[in-house]
Each structure stands twice: as C-alpha cells, then as structure tokens.
C-alpha cells in the first residue's frame, strides 16, 4: 500500500476502486493522499469476506487463541506507534503530544482490555424444579452476533474505532469498518498490523467513502450485516437506525451532545478552570464529551469568566508537530465555516464575545489551514441556537445561575443527554447532581476520566445502548439460554 494512497482492506488484501477523493491535512490544507471510494461491489465483497471468516478459522478458534491474536494486534500498534502517530496527526491536525499520549496508546489498549475481559466474563445459571418433581438446569452462553458494521467519526479516529473493533473481535465477531472520509489513515494502517499479527483474512475489513449513496449507506443497508455500531452526529444516527430497521438489525449509537459544566460557588476555582479548560478546548473542542455550556453560580460568575478568559488566551495554537503546541486546527475548512456561522449567530443574538471568535493569524506555511481561536461568549438567552445546538468546536457559552434546582432545569433543558461535569466541594450536592442530571456520564470535579470497565453512552438523543466493560458484550454477543432436564 502506497503511503499516499488509501485503498480498501478486504479479506486481508488491498483493493482499489475506480473513484477516488482527496485527503487533506487540516493544518496546512496540503494533500495527504488519495482515498479510494467504495461502491456497492466493494462493500458487498467486504461483507462476504467477513461472513466467510465467521465460518472459517476465526469461528473455530478458542477464546484463548483469539485473545492471543488481539494482544499481538495491540503490540503491533505500539511497535509501529510512530507510523500511527504520524498518520493520525496528518489526518486530524491534533497536536502530536495529544495523539501520542491519548489516541495511539488508548487505541492499542482497547484490544487488550476487551481481550482480557472476555477471558473472565461469567454468565448466569439457575437450577429449577420441574412440574413432575424433577430438576433442570439453565445456563447462558454468549455467541458472536456475526458481521458488525463499524462506522467511525473523525475526531478520535483510532481510539473510537478500536473502542468498537476491540470488543467486537474479542466476542468472536468479524467487522467491516467505514472510517470517516476525513480520517482514513489509521484504520487502513491497522490492516497491515492485522496481517502481521496473523489475524485470519476477512476478520477485519475496511471500506472507504462517504455516507449517502456511498460506502456508509451501502454498508448499513447491507442485508448480511448483523449489527451496526456508530459514533457521530444525531442526524446520521437517525439515518442509520432507519437503514438497520430493515431486517430488524440492532444498533449501538453514540451521538451528539450539548454538554453542560456546572460550577458551584464553593468549587476549587483553580482545578475547575483547568478541568473545564480541557473540556472546552482540548482537541479544538472536537470531543463528543466536550463542554459547550457552562453554568456558574452567581457569586463566582465574574471571577470565573475573567479567569477562564485568561486560560483561553494562554492556549498555544500552532504547528501540530511541535511538542509545545496545545491546540491545532479544526478538522476542515468546511467545519470551520460551520463554527464561524455560529459565531455570527452569537453576535446577532446579542452575545458578549469574551474571547476569540475569529481566525487567528498563522505563519505562512500554516496560513491555508483550518485554524480557529478559542472562543467564549456570555449574555445569550437559553433559546439561542448557539446555546441549544452542538457546534463541535473550541467554543462555549457561560451563564450565571442561583440555585441548585435552577441549574438542574437549565442543564436538562436539551434534547441531548450525553455528559455533564459538576464542580463543587459539597459531597451532598455532588451526589444529588449525579442523580438529577439526565446524562449517560456525569463527572464530579473531573472531566474525561474513564475507567474502561464502566458503562458509557448517552441518554435521550445522545444515543442508544452502552459500551465499556461487560456492557459492550451485550451488543456484540447474543445471549442464549440452554435448558437441560436432569
């Protein structure tokens, strides 16, 4: 496979398509390479290869043999960490220190974590009395669901792809991965690692392309796909759910959010500024769990806004390859235009622009990149689109509140329910908030602190189902009951 050409990986081989599209580096808009776009023929070949692998060597392996291979895959990623890091940074523009400490090692860890989990997960059993005075024993077995379509986002390409592929393969499924058209590189590179590790052909397949009338729609509508897992926008999740409804195929969806950060007057301000600074601006605000709404109790409001402005102003924007860079570009020029449209809307709605809201001046070699300033607003009504709609950029609105009951109502007044963070030194308040907020994940005095054994997912329009630990097994396996009359 050429380093400047991203082909499909089907049945352990590289496959070309007649149609290609450009993959550009968001830091400078330079051409990374050409990506082959899958049509129905390539998607069908990938699904057939995945189905054949289920019946072949992969389906006949013991759990121990599968686990050994997945550990080899993880080791292969870490052995080629520099290649994965270069590919991820070129695709996303994220700073090299962030990708090096988060995306690549966590992506590798997902294979080991779920492999080890499958070795030890129990199932239930019951002894029952039969009507004739005898006995019967019931026990459960977990069977692979089958061929899983994995549709991935562009913000954490390797990490969120392996978060799904790791447990899917650990459970004995096979996968067809459709990476985002913006970030094709690491999913493609993982194909090489799969071959090096000795994973049988057809277990891991990759098809590139777009959503509608391209690889995404062909894959999610394919009748021989047994389940679809997706992370991305809520609107796309609705489309996928409709496609999967034909044939009654299950979906696992982690969708959009408009997450709130809630700061009580007794919070440790220094730690709160640092924590919410990450929650708003890390990865240029392109994190599904990121914070776009901050509510601060009124006695602390003015001081918080001033110190949060200082934090935003201190962020070093620059070349992703430099280790002191704290924030890179957003994913594309098109996405930057979306963020700019919300900035214009904020001003039209009467916002005070506390910081940012513009395209920064960059050195000549980065001037064509998708750069955007960290941005803070105050003064908007809760009805503003800027407060209600997901922007997915380095932006947030800060508003004051007075009482606990008031801020619960404000935070929950959204169609989304992905995550929230609460900042307080009052343990009773913390526990009450953890129960009252309608979200899948609630952090207290922290953000993005993740134990991979715990349930992860969204409420309301932020998703369906849970991932992580044994919860991932619920989607990637069919639980069968065996009843034996004694």
Short mmCIF file of C-alpha atoms in Angstrom, two decimals:
data_model
loop_
_atom_site.label_atom_id
_atom_site.label_comp_id
_atom_site.label_asym_id
_atom_site.label_seq_id
_atom_site.Cartn_x
_atom_site.Cartn_y
_atom_site.Cartn_z
CA UNK A 1 0.00 0.00 0.00
CA UNK A 2 1.39 3.37 -1.03
CA UNK A 3 1.74 5.87 1.80
CA UNK A 4 -0.12 8.40 -0.35
CA UNK A 5 -2.94 6.09 -1.41
CA UNK A 6 -5.62 4.69 0.87
CA UNK A 7 -7.18 1.54 -0.54
CA UNK A 8 -9.82 -0.71 0.95
CA UNK A 9 -8.68 -3.64 3.06
CA UNK A 10 -10.85 -6.63 2.17
CA UNK A 11 -10.17 -10.26 3.04
CA UNK A 12 -6.60 -9.45 4.03
CA UNK A 13 -5.78 -7.72 0.72
CA UNK A 14 -5.64 -4.17 -0.64
CA UNK A 15 -8.45 -3.39 -3.06
CA UNK A 16 -8.74 -0.40 -5.42
CA UNK A 17 -11.80 1.45 -6.71
CA UNK A 18 -12.28 3.48 -9.88
CA UNK A 19 -13.34 6.57 -7.92
CA UNK A 20 -11.03 8.41 -5.51
CA UNK A 21 -11.19 11.56 -3.40
CA UNK A 22 -8.65 13.80 -1.66
CA UNK A 23 -7.48 13.54 1.94
CA UNK A 24 -6.07 16.90 3.07
CA UNK A 25 -4.12 17.89 6.17
CA UNK A 26 -6.20 20.43 8.14
CA UNK A 27 -3.08 22.17 9.47
CA UNK A 28 -1.95 23.47 6.08
CA UNK A 29 -4.50 22.10 3.57
CA UNK A 30 -1.76 20.08 1.87
CA UNK A 31 -2.68 16.85 0.09
CA UNK A 32 -2.06 13.81 2.29
CA UNK A 33 -3.15 11.34 -0.36
CA UNK A 34 -5.95 9.93 -2.48
CA UNK A 35 -8.64 7.73 -0.93
CA UNK A 36 -10.47 5.04 -2.88
CA UNK A 37 -14.26 5.32 -2.63
CA UNK A 38 -16.13 2.07 -2.19
CA UNK A 39 -19.21 1.29 -4.23
CA UNK A 40 -21.74 -1.47 -3.66
CA UNK A 41 -19.38 -4.04 -5.18
CA UNK A 42 -16.53 -3.36 -2.73
CA UNK A 43 -18.88 -3.18 0.25
CA UNK A 44 -20.51 -6.47 -0.72
CA UNK A 45 -17.09 -8.10 -1.09
CA UNK A 46 -16.10 -6.91 2.38
CA UNK A 47 -19.30 -8.19 3.98
CA UNK A 48 -18.98 -11.55 2.20
CA UNK A 49 -15.37 -11.83 3.37
CA UNK A 50 -16.47 -11.10 6.94
CA UNK A 51 -19.22 -13.70 6.72
CA UNK A 52 -16.83 -16.32 5.36
CA UNK A 53 -14.34 -15.64 8.16
CA UNK A 54 -17.04 -16.40 10.73
CA UNK A 55 -17.38 -19.88 9.27
CA UNK A 56 -13.64 -20.28 8.78
CA UNK A 57 -10.61 -20.32 11.08
CA UNK A 58 -11.77 -17.35 13.16
CA UNK A 59 -15.05 -19.01 14.10
CA UNK A 60 -13.26 -22.22 15.05
CA UNK A 61 -10.70 -20.59 17.35
CA UNK A 62 -10.85 -20.95 21.09
CA UNK A 63 -11.26 -17.85 23.24
CA UNK A 64 -7.62 -18.19 24.32
CA UNK A 65 -6.42 -18.27 20.70
CA UNK A 66 -8.45 -15.16 19.81
CA UNK A 67 -7.16 -13.34 22.87
CA UNK A 68 -3.57 -14.12 21.96
CA UNK A 69 -4.07 -12.63 18.49
CA UNK A 70 -5.68 -9.47 19.87
CA UNK A 71 -2.73 -8.97 22.22
CA UNK A 72 -0.47 -9.27 19.17
CA UNK A 73 -2.54 -6.61 17.41
CA UNK A 74 -2.11 -4.25 20.38
CA UNK A 75 1.62 -4.92 20.47
CA UNK A 76 1.80 -4.33 16.71
CA UNK A 77 0.20 -0.89 17.08
CA UNK A 78 2.65 0.08 19.81
CA UNK A 79 5.60 -1.31 17.83
CA UNK A 80 4.61 0.97 14.94
CA UNK A 81 3.50 3.84 17.16
CA UNK A 82 5.46 6.44 15.21
CA UNK A 83 3.67 5.49 11.98
CA UNK A 84 0.24 5.57 13.63
CA UNK A 85 1.08 8.87 15.27
CA UNK A 86 2.19 10.49 12.01
CA UNK A 87 -0.92 9.22 10.22
CA UNK A 88 -3.29 10.44 12.95
CA UNK A 89 -1.70 13.90 13.16
CA UNK A 90 -1.73 14.34 9.38
CA UNK A 91 -5.41 13.36 9.19
CA UNK A 92 -6.73 15.33 12.18
CA UNK A 93 -4.25 18.15 12.79
CA UNK A 94 -4.29 17.42 16.51
CA UNK A 95 -1.10 18.19 18.45
CA UNK A 96 1.43 15.37 18.42
CA UNK A 97 1.62 15.25 22.23
CA UNK A 98 -2.15 14.71 22.48
CA UNK A 99 -2.28 11.95 19.88
CA UNK A 100 0.86 10.37 21.32
CA UNK A 101 -0.45 10.25 24.88
CA UNK A 102 -4.13 9.54 24.21
CA UNK A 103 -5.14 8.27 20.79
CA UNK A 104 -2.44 5.74 19.96
CA UNK A 105 -1.82 4.07 23.37
CA UNK A 106 -5.54 4.01 24.22
CA UNK A 107 -6.31 2.63 20.77
CA UNK A 108 -3.90 -0.24 21.38
CA UNK A 109 -5.15 -0.76 24.93
CA UNK A 110 -8.70 -1.33 23.70
CA UNK A 111 -7.65 -4.66 22.18
CA UNK A 112 -6.00 -5.89 25.37
CA UNK A 113 -8.70 -4.64 27.75
CA UNK A 114 -11.54 -6.38 25.94
CA UNK A 115 -9.49 -9.49 25.21
CA UNK A 116 -8.78 -9.90 28.91
CA UNK A 117 -12.39 -9.16 29.78
CA UNK A 118 -13.67 -11.97 27.56
CA UNK A 119 -11.38 -14.47 29.26
CA UNK A 120 -13.07 -13.86 32.59
CA UNK A 121 -16.66 -12.78 31.97
CA UNK A 122 -19.21 -15.03 33.69
CA UNK A 123 -22.72 -15.96 32.58
CA UNK A 124 -25.75 -16.85 34.67
CA UNK A 125 -27.11 -20.26 35.67
CA UNK A 126 -30.26 -21.38 37.51
CA UNK A 127 -31.46 -24.67 38.96
CA UNK A 128 -35.22 -25.14 38.70
CA UNK A 129 -37.82 -27.63 39.87
CA UNK A 130 -39.85 -29.26 37.09
CA UNK A 131 -43.60 -29.91 37.38
CA UNK A 132 -43.04 -33.68 37.70
CA UNK A 133 -40.76 -33.30 40.69
CA UNK A 134 -37.51 -33.42 38.76
CA UNK A 135 -34.82 -30.85 38.21
CA UNK A 136 -33.49 -28.83 35.31
CA UNK A 137 -30.51 -26.56 34.98
CA UNK A 138 -30.46 -23.42 32.85
CA UNK A 139 -27.24 -21.78 31.83
CA UNK A 140 -26.33 -18.97 29.45
CA UNK A 141 -23.78 -18.96 26.66
CA UNK A 142 -22.59 -15.97 24.69
CA UNK A 143 -22.44 -16.33 20.91
CA UNK A 144 -20.97 -13.78 18.48
CA UNK A 145 -23.61 -11.57 16.88
CA UNK A 146 -21.98 -12.02 13.46
CA UNK A 147 -20.83 -9.38 10.96
CA UNK A 148 -20.65 -5.95 12.59
CA UNK A 149 -20.62 -2.70 10.60
CA UNK A 150 -18.43 -0.16 12.41
CA UNK A 151 -18.99 3.44 11.27
CA UNK A 152 -16.41 5.77 12.81
CA UNK A 153 -16.05 9.51 13.47
CA UNK A 154 -13.15 11.78 12.57
CA UNK A 155 -12.40 13.39 15.94
CA UNK A 156 -10.66 10.39 17.60
CA UNK A 157 -10.27 8.06 14.62
CA UNK A 158 -8.12 5.23 16.01
CA UNK A 159 -9.34 5.43 19.60
CA UNK A 160 -13.07 5.33 18.84
CA UNK A 161 -12.67 2.76 16.06
CA UNK A 162 -10.78 0.32 18.29
CA UNK A 163 -13.25 1.03 21.12
CA UNK A 164 -15.72 -0.84 18.89
CA UNK A 165 -13.49 -3.23 16.94
CA UNK A 166 -11.71 -4.45 20.10
CA UNK A 167 -14.79 -5.84 21.87
CA UNK A 168 -16.39 -6.95 18.60
CA UNK A 169 -13.41 -9.17 17.76
CA UNK A 170 -12.95 -10.29 21.36
CA UNK A 171 -16.52 -11.61 21.25
CA UNK A 172 -15.77 -13.57 18.08
CA UNK A 173 -17.45 -11.29 15.54
CA UNK A 174 -15.97 -10.05 12.29
CA UNK A 175 -16.08 -6.39 11.26
CA UNK A 176 -16.37 -4.11 8.27
CA UNK A 177 -15.09 -0.66 9.23
CA UNK A 178 -16.13 2.52 7.44
CA UNK A 179 -13.80 5.29 8.70
CA UNK A 180 -14.73 8.92 8.28
CA UNK A 181 -13.82 10.24 4.84
CA UNK A 182 -11.83 12.92 6.70
CA UNK A 183 -9.57 10.43 8.53
CA UNK A 184 -8.87 7.23 6.56
CA UNK A 185 -5.26 6.60 7.52
CA UNK A 186 -5.10 4.73 10.83
CA UNK A 187 -7.94 2.31 10.03
CA UNK A 188 -6.10 1.47 6.83
CA UNK A 189 -2.75 1.09 8.59
CA UNK A 190 -4.36 -1.25 11.11
CA UNK A 191 -4.96 -3.68 8.24
CA UNK A 192 -1.21 -4.15 7.94
CA UNK A 193 -0.97 -4.85 11.67
CA UNK A 194 -3.79 -7.40 11.44
CA UNK A 195 -1.91 -9.30 8.75
CA UNK A 196 1.36 -9.10 10.67
CA UNK A 197 -0.35 -10.46 13.80
CA UNK A 198 -1.78 -13.41 11.90
CA UNK A 199 -5.45 -12.43 12.16
CA UNK A 200 -7.27 -14.54 9.52
CA UNK A 201 -8.39 -12.79 6.31
CA UNK A 202 -11.89 -11.34 6.44
CA UNK A 203 -11.95 -10.78 10.20
CA UNK A 204 -11.08 -7.09 9.85
CA UNK A 205 -12.13 -5.22 6.70
CA UNK A 206 -12.06 -1.52 5.79
CA UNK A 207 -14.09 0.28 3.12
CA UNK A 208 -13.62 3.99 2.46
CA UNK A 209 -16.13 6.54 1.30
CA UNK A 210 -18.86 8.93 2.29
CA UNK A 211 -22.28 8.48 3.87
CA UNK A 212 -25.17 8.88 1.46
CA UNK A 213 -25.02 6.93 -1.80
CA UNK A 214 -21.55 5.73 -0.87
CA UNK A 215 -19.81 3.25 1.42
CA UNK A 216 -21.73 4.28 4.55
CA UNK A 217 -25.22 3.78 3.20
CA UNK A 218 -24.28 0.63 1.26
CA UNK A 219 -22.76 -0.91 4.39
CA UNK A 220 -25.50 -0.06 6.89
CA UNK A 221 -28.21 -1.25 4.49
CA UNK A 222 -26.45 -4.49 3.57
CA UNK A 223 -28.77 -7.40 4.48
CA UNK A 224 -25.91 -9.64 5.63
CA UNK A 225 -24.74 -7.19 8.31
CA UNK A 226 -25.92 -8.40 11.72
CA UNK A 227 -25.45 -5.20 13.73
CA UNK A 228 -24.35 -1.59 13.24
CA UNK A 229 -22.36 0.49 15.70
CA UNK A 230 -21.87 4.20 15.06
CA UNK A 231 -20.40 7.26 16.74
CA UNK A 232 -21.23 10.64 15.24
CA UNK A 233 -23.99 13.17 14.63
CA UNK A 234 -27.53 12.50 15.79
CA UNK A 235 -28.95 13.13 12.28
CA UNK A 236 -26.68 10.45 10.83
CA UNK A 237 -27.69 8.15 13.67
CA UNK A 238 -31.33 8.56 12.65
CA UNK A 239 -30.48 7.60 9.06
CA UNK A 240 -28.55 4.54 10.21
CA UNK A 241 -31.39 3.48 12.50
CA UNK A 242 -33.82 3.60 9.58
CA UNK A 243 -31.46 1.51 7.43
CA UNK A 244 -30.96 -1.05 10.19
CA UNK A 245 -34.70 -1.32 10.80
CA UNK A 246 -34.99 -3.32 7.59
CA UNK A 247 -34.18 -6.82 8.76
CA UNK A 248 -34.56 -5.79 12.44
CA UNK A 249 -30.83 -5.43 12.99
CA UNK A 250 -29.65 -3.94 16.30
CA UNK A 251 -27.80 -0.63 16.52
CA UNK A 252 -25.44 0.85 19.08
CA UNK A 253 -25.31 4.63 18.73
CA UNK A 254 -23.17 7.25 20.48
CA UNK A 255 -24.47 10.53 19.12
CA UNK A 256 -24.32 14.28 19.64
CA UNK A 257 -24.37 16.30 22.81
CA UNK A 258 -24.65 19.80 24.19
CA UNK A 259 -22.90 19.03 27.43
CA UNK A 260 -23.07 21.24 30.49
CA UNK A 261 -20.39 22.11 33.01
CA UNK A 262 -21.86 23.27 36.33
CA UNK A 263 -19.74 25.30 38.74
CA UNK A 264 -20.94 25.94 42.28
CA UNK A 265 -19.66 28.89 44.27
CA UNK A 266 -17.68 26.63 46.62
CA UNK A 267 -15.72 24.94 43.80
CA UNK A 268 -11.93 24.84 43.82
CA UNK A 269 -11.55 27.52 41.17
CA UNK A 270 -8.03 26.67 40.03
CA UNK A 271 -8.87 23.00 39.43
CA UNK A 272 -12.21 23.91 37.85
CA UNK A 273 -10.64 26.32 35.36
CA UNK A 274 -8.08 23.72 34.37
CA UNK A 275 -10.66 20.93 34.11
CA UNK A 276 -13.23 22.89 32.15
CA UNK A 277 -10.46 24.40 30.03
CA UNK A 278 -9.68 20.89 28.82
CA UNK A 279 -13.38 20.07 28.46
CA UNK A 280 -13.99 23.05 26.19
CA UNK A 281 -10.78 23.40 24.19
CA UNK A 282 -9.00 20.02 24.07
CA UNK A 283 -8.79 18.58 20.54
CA UNK A 284 -10.03 22.00 19.34
CA UNK A 285 -13.36 21.35 21.03
CA UNK A 286 -13.98 18.34 18.81
CA UNK A 287 -14.81 15.84 21.54
CA UNK A 288 -18.28 14.33 21.86
CA UNK A 289 -17.96 14.59 25.66
CA UNK A 290 -16.73 18.19 25.48
CA UNK A 291 -18.44 21.11 27.21
CA UNK A 292 -20.21 23.86 25.25
CA UNK A 293 -22.43 25.23 28.06
CA UNK A 294 -21.03 26.39 31.40
CA UNK A 295 -23.28 27.48 34.26
CA UNK A 296 -21.58 29.28 37.16
CA UNK A 297 -23.23 30.14 40.47
CA UNK A 298 -23.64 33.92 40.61
CA UNK A 299 -21.21 34.79 43.46
CA UNK A 300 -18.38 33.22 41.44
CA UNK A 301 -19.55 34.22 37.95
CA UNK A 302 -17.49 37.36 37.21
CA UNK A 303 -14.28 35.90 38.61
CA UNK A 304 -14.78 32.65 36.72
CA UNK A 305 -15.34 34.44 33.40
CA UNK A 306 -12.22 36.56 33.87
CA UNK A 307 -10.03 33.57 34.75
CA UNK A 308 -11.50 31.39 32.02
CA UNK A 309 -10.74 34.16 29.52
CA UNK A 310 -7.14 34.21 30.75
CA UNK A 311 -6.95 30.43 30.34
CA UNK A 312 -8.23 30.64 26.75
CA UNK A 313 -5.80 33.44 25.93
CA UNK A 314 -2.89 31.35 27.21
CA UNK A 315 -3.55 28.39 24.90
CA UNK A 316 -0.70 27.94 22.41
CA UNK A 317 -2.12 27.48 18.91
CA UNK A 318 0.39 26.21 16.38
CA UNK A 319 2.03 23.53 14.33
CA UNK A 320 0.73 20.12 15.45
CA UNK A 321 4.23 18.70 15.06
CA UNK A 322 5.63 20.95 17.80
CA UNK A 323 5.51 19.38 21.24
CA UNK A 324 4.62 22.66 22.96
CA UNK A 325 1.52 23.19 20.79
CA UNK A 326 -1.66 22.92 22.85
CA UNK A 327 -4.29 23.39 20.14
CA UNK A 328 -4.26 22.52 16.45
CA UNK A 329 -6.74 23.33 13.68
CA UNK A 330 -10.30 22.07 13.39
CA UNK A 331 -10.83 19.14 11.06
CA UNK A 332 -11.51 21.01 7.80
CA UNK A 333 -12.19 24.36 6.20
CA UNK A 334 -15.81 23.34 5.81
CA UNK A 335 -16.15 22.62 9.52
CA UNK A 336 -14.51 25.95 10.34
CA UNK A 337 -17.16 27.69 8.28
CA UNK A 338 -19.84 25.96 10.35
CA UNK A 339 -18.20 27.24 13.55
CA UNK A 340 -17.94 30.75 12.06
CA UNK A 341 -21.65 30.67 11.26
CA UNK A 342 -22.39 30.10 14.95
CA UNK A 343 -20.07 32.97 15.85
CA UNK A 344 -22.04 35.26 13.57
CA UNK A 345 -25.28 33.98 15.10
CA UNK A 346 -23.97 34.61 18.61
CA UNK A 347 -23.21 38.25 17.79
CA UNK A 348 -26.59 38.68 16.06
CA UNK A 349 -28.30 37.28 19.18
CA UNK A 350 -26.57 39.85 21.40
CA UNK A 351 -23.69 37.85 22.86
CA UNK A 352 -20.71 39.44 24.53
CA UNK A 353 -17.60 37.97 22.88
CA UNK A 354 -15.36 37.45 25.88
CA UNK A 355 -12.55 35.94 23.82
CA UNK A 356 -11.86 34.71 20.30
CA UNK A 357 -14.48 34.25 17.62
CA UNK A 358 -12.03 34.78 14.76
CA UNK A 359 -9.49 33.07 12.53
CA UNK A 360 -6.03 33.60 14.03
CA UNK A 361 -3.05 34.90 12.11
CA UNK A 362 -0.78 31.93 11.41
CA UNK A 363 2.73 31.58 9.90
CA UNK A 364 2.82 31.42 6.12
CA UNK A 365 3.27 27.64 5.97
CA UNK A 366 0.08 27.14 8.03
CA UNK A 367 -1.99 30.01 6.64
CA UNK A 368 -4.19 27.75 4.49
CA UNK A 369 -5.13 25.51 7.42
CA UNK A 370 -8.46 25.31 9.25
CA UNK A 371 -7.45 27.40 12.25
CA UNK A 372 -9.83 28.94 14.78
CA UNK A 373 -9.42 30.79 18.05
CA UNK A 374 -10.63 29.51 21.43
CA UNK A 375 -13.95 31.31 21.83
CA UNK A 376 -16.05 32.32 24.86
CA UNK A 377 -19.44 34.04 24.90
CA UNK A 378 -21.72 35.37 27.63
CA UNK A 379 -25.09 37.10 27.58
CA UNK A 380 -27.12 34.79 25.34
CA UNK A 381 -30.66 33.66 26.02
CA UNK A 382 -31.16 29.94 26.55
CA UNK A 383 -33.27 29.91 23.38
CA UNK A 384 -30.33 30.92 21.16
CA UNK A 385 -29.21 28.31 18.64
CA UNK A 386 -25.67 28.85 19.93
CA UNK A 387 -26.76 27.57 23.36
CA UNK A 388 -29.04 24.79 22.10
CA UNK A 389 -27.23 23.25 19.10
CA UNK A 390 -24.00 21.25 19.04
CA UNK A 391 -21.18 23.30 17.48
CA UNK A 392 -18.29 20.85 17.92
CA UNK A 393 -15.61 23.49 18.03
CA UNK A 394 -13.45 25.31 20.61
CA UNK A 395 -16.38 27.40 21.84
CA UNK A 396 -18.56 27.76 24.93
CA UNK A 397 -21.22 30.00 26.43
CA UNK A 398 -21.07 30.90 30.14
CA UNK A 399 -24.23 31.85 32.07
CA UNK A 400 -24.96 32.52 35.75
CA UNK A 401 -27.35 30.60 37.99
CA UNK A 402 -28.59 30.99 41.55
CA UNK A 403 -29.98 27.73 42.91
CA UNK A 404 -29.34 24.01 42.52
CA UNK A 405 -32.89 23.44 41.27
CA UNK A 406 -32.50 26.17 38.66
CA UNK A 407 -29.26 24.79 37.22
CA UNK A 408 -30.62 21.24 37.05
CA UNK A 409 -33.51 22.56 34.96
CA UNK A 410 -31.14 24.53 32.72
CA UNK A 411 -28.75 21.64 32.19
CA UNK A 412 -31.56 19.17 31.42
CA UNK A 413 -33.37 21.54 29.04
CA UNK A 414 -31.87 19.96 25.91
CA UNK A 415 -32.77 17.13 23.56
CA UNK A 416 -29.33 15.66 24.27
CA UNK A 417 -28.09 13.73 27.28
CA UNK A 418 -24.51 12.62 26.77
CA UNK A 419 -22.36 14.02 29.58
CA UNK A 420 -22.01 16.66 32.27
CA UNK A 421 -19.46 17.77 34.82
CA UNK A 422 -20.16 19.22 38.26
CA UNK A 423 -17.63 21.23 40.23
CA UNK A 424 -18.23 21.55 43.98
CA UNK A 425 -16.65 20.68 47.31
CA UNK A 426 -20.05 19.78 48.82
CA UNK A 427 -20.38 15.99 48.66
CA UNK A 428 -24.15 16.05 49.18
CA UNK A 429 -24.64 18.46 46.28
CA UNK A 430 -22.37 16.31 44.12
CA UNK A 431 -24.39 13.14 44.73
CA UNK A 432 -27.72 14.91 44.19
CA UNK A 433 -26.48 16.33 40.89
CA UNK A 434 -25.19 12.95 39.78
CA UNK A 435 -28.72 11.56 40.13
CA UNK A 436 -30.62 14.58 38.80
CA UNK A 437 -28.75 15.24 35.55
CA UNK A 438 -30.20 13.39 32.55
CA UNK A 439 -26.92 12.16 31.06
CA UNK A 440 -25.04 8.95 30.43
CA UNK A 441 -21.85 10.14 32.13
CA UNK A 442 -21.60 12.65 34.98
CA UNK A 443 -18.18 13.69 36.26
CA UNK A 444 -17.69 15.28 39.66
CA UNK A 445 -14.65 17.60 39.91
CA UNK A 446 -13.14 15.96 36.81
CA UNK A 447 -13.62 15.50 33.09
CA UNK A 448 -12.78 12.67 30.66
CA UNK A 449 -11.69 10.43 33.50
CA UNK A 450 -12.59 6.99 32.14
CA UNK A 451 -12.49 3.51 33.62
CA UNK A 452 -12.94 1.29 30.57
CA UNK A 453 -14.94 -1.21 32.64
CA UNK A 454 -17.77 1.25 33.25
CA UNK A 455 -20.88 1.92 31.15
CA UNK A 456 -20.53 4.60 28.50
CA UNK A 457 -23.29 6.04 26.34
CA UNK A 458 -25.89 8.76 26.05
CA UNK A 459 -29.48 9.44 27.12
CA UNK A 460 -32.25 11.00 25.02
CA UNK A 461 -31.00 11.93 21.52
CA UNK A 462 -27.38 11.26 22.51
CA UNK A 463 -27.56 7.57 21.78
CA UNK A 464 -28.84 4.05 22.20
CA UNK A 465 -27.10 1.40 24.29
CA UNK A 466 -23.99 1.31 26.43
CA UNK A 467 -20.38 0.42 25.71
CA UNK A 468 -17.50 -0.43 28.03
CA UNK A 469 -16.72 -3.48 30.13
CA UNK A 470 -19.42 -6.15 30.17
CA UNK A 471 -21.83 -3.62 28.67
CA UNK A 472 -20.07 -3.90 25.31
CA UNK A 473 -20.66 -7.65 25.40
CA UNK A 474 -24.42 -7.05 25.49
CA UNK A 475 -24.30 -5.62 21.98
CA UNK A 476 -21.55 -7.74 20.45
CA UNK A 477 -22.97 -11.08 21.59
CA UNK A 478 -26.26 -12.94 21.55
CA UNK A 479 -27.05 -14.38 24.96
CA UNK A 480 -28.52 -17.88 24.60
CA UNK A 481 -30.19 -19.89 27.30
CA UNK A 482 -29.61 -23.65 27.44
CA UNK A 483 -32.13 -25.67 29.47
CA UNK A 484 -31.09 -29.21 30.43
CA UNK A 485 -33.55 -31.57 32.09
CA UNK A 486 -31.73 -33.63 34.69
#
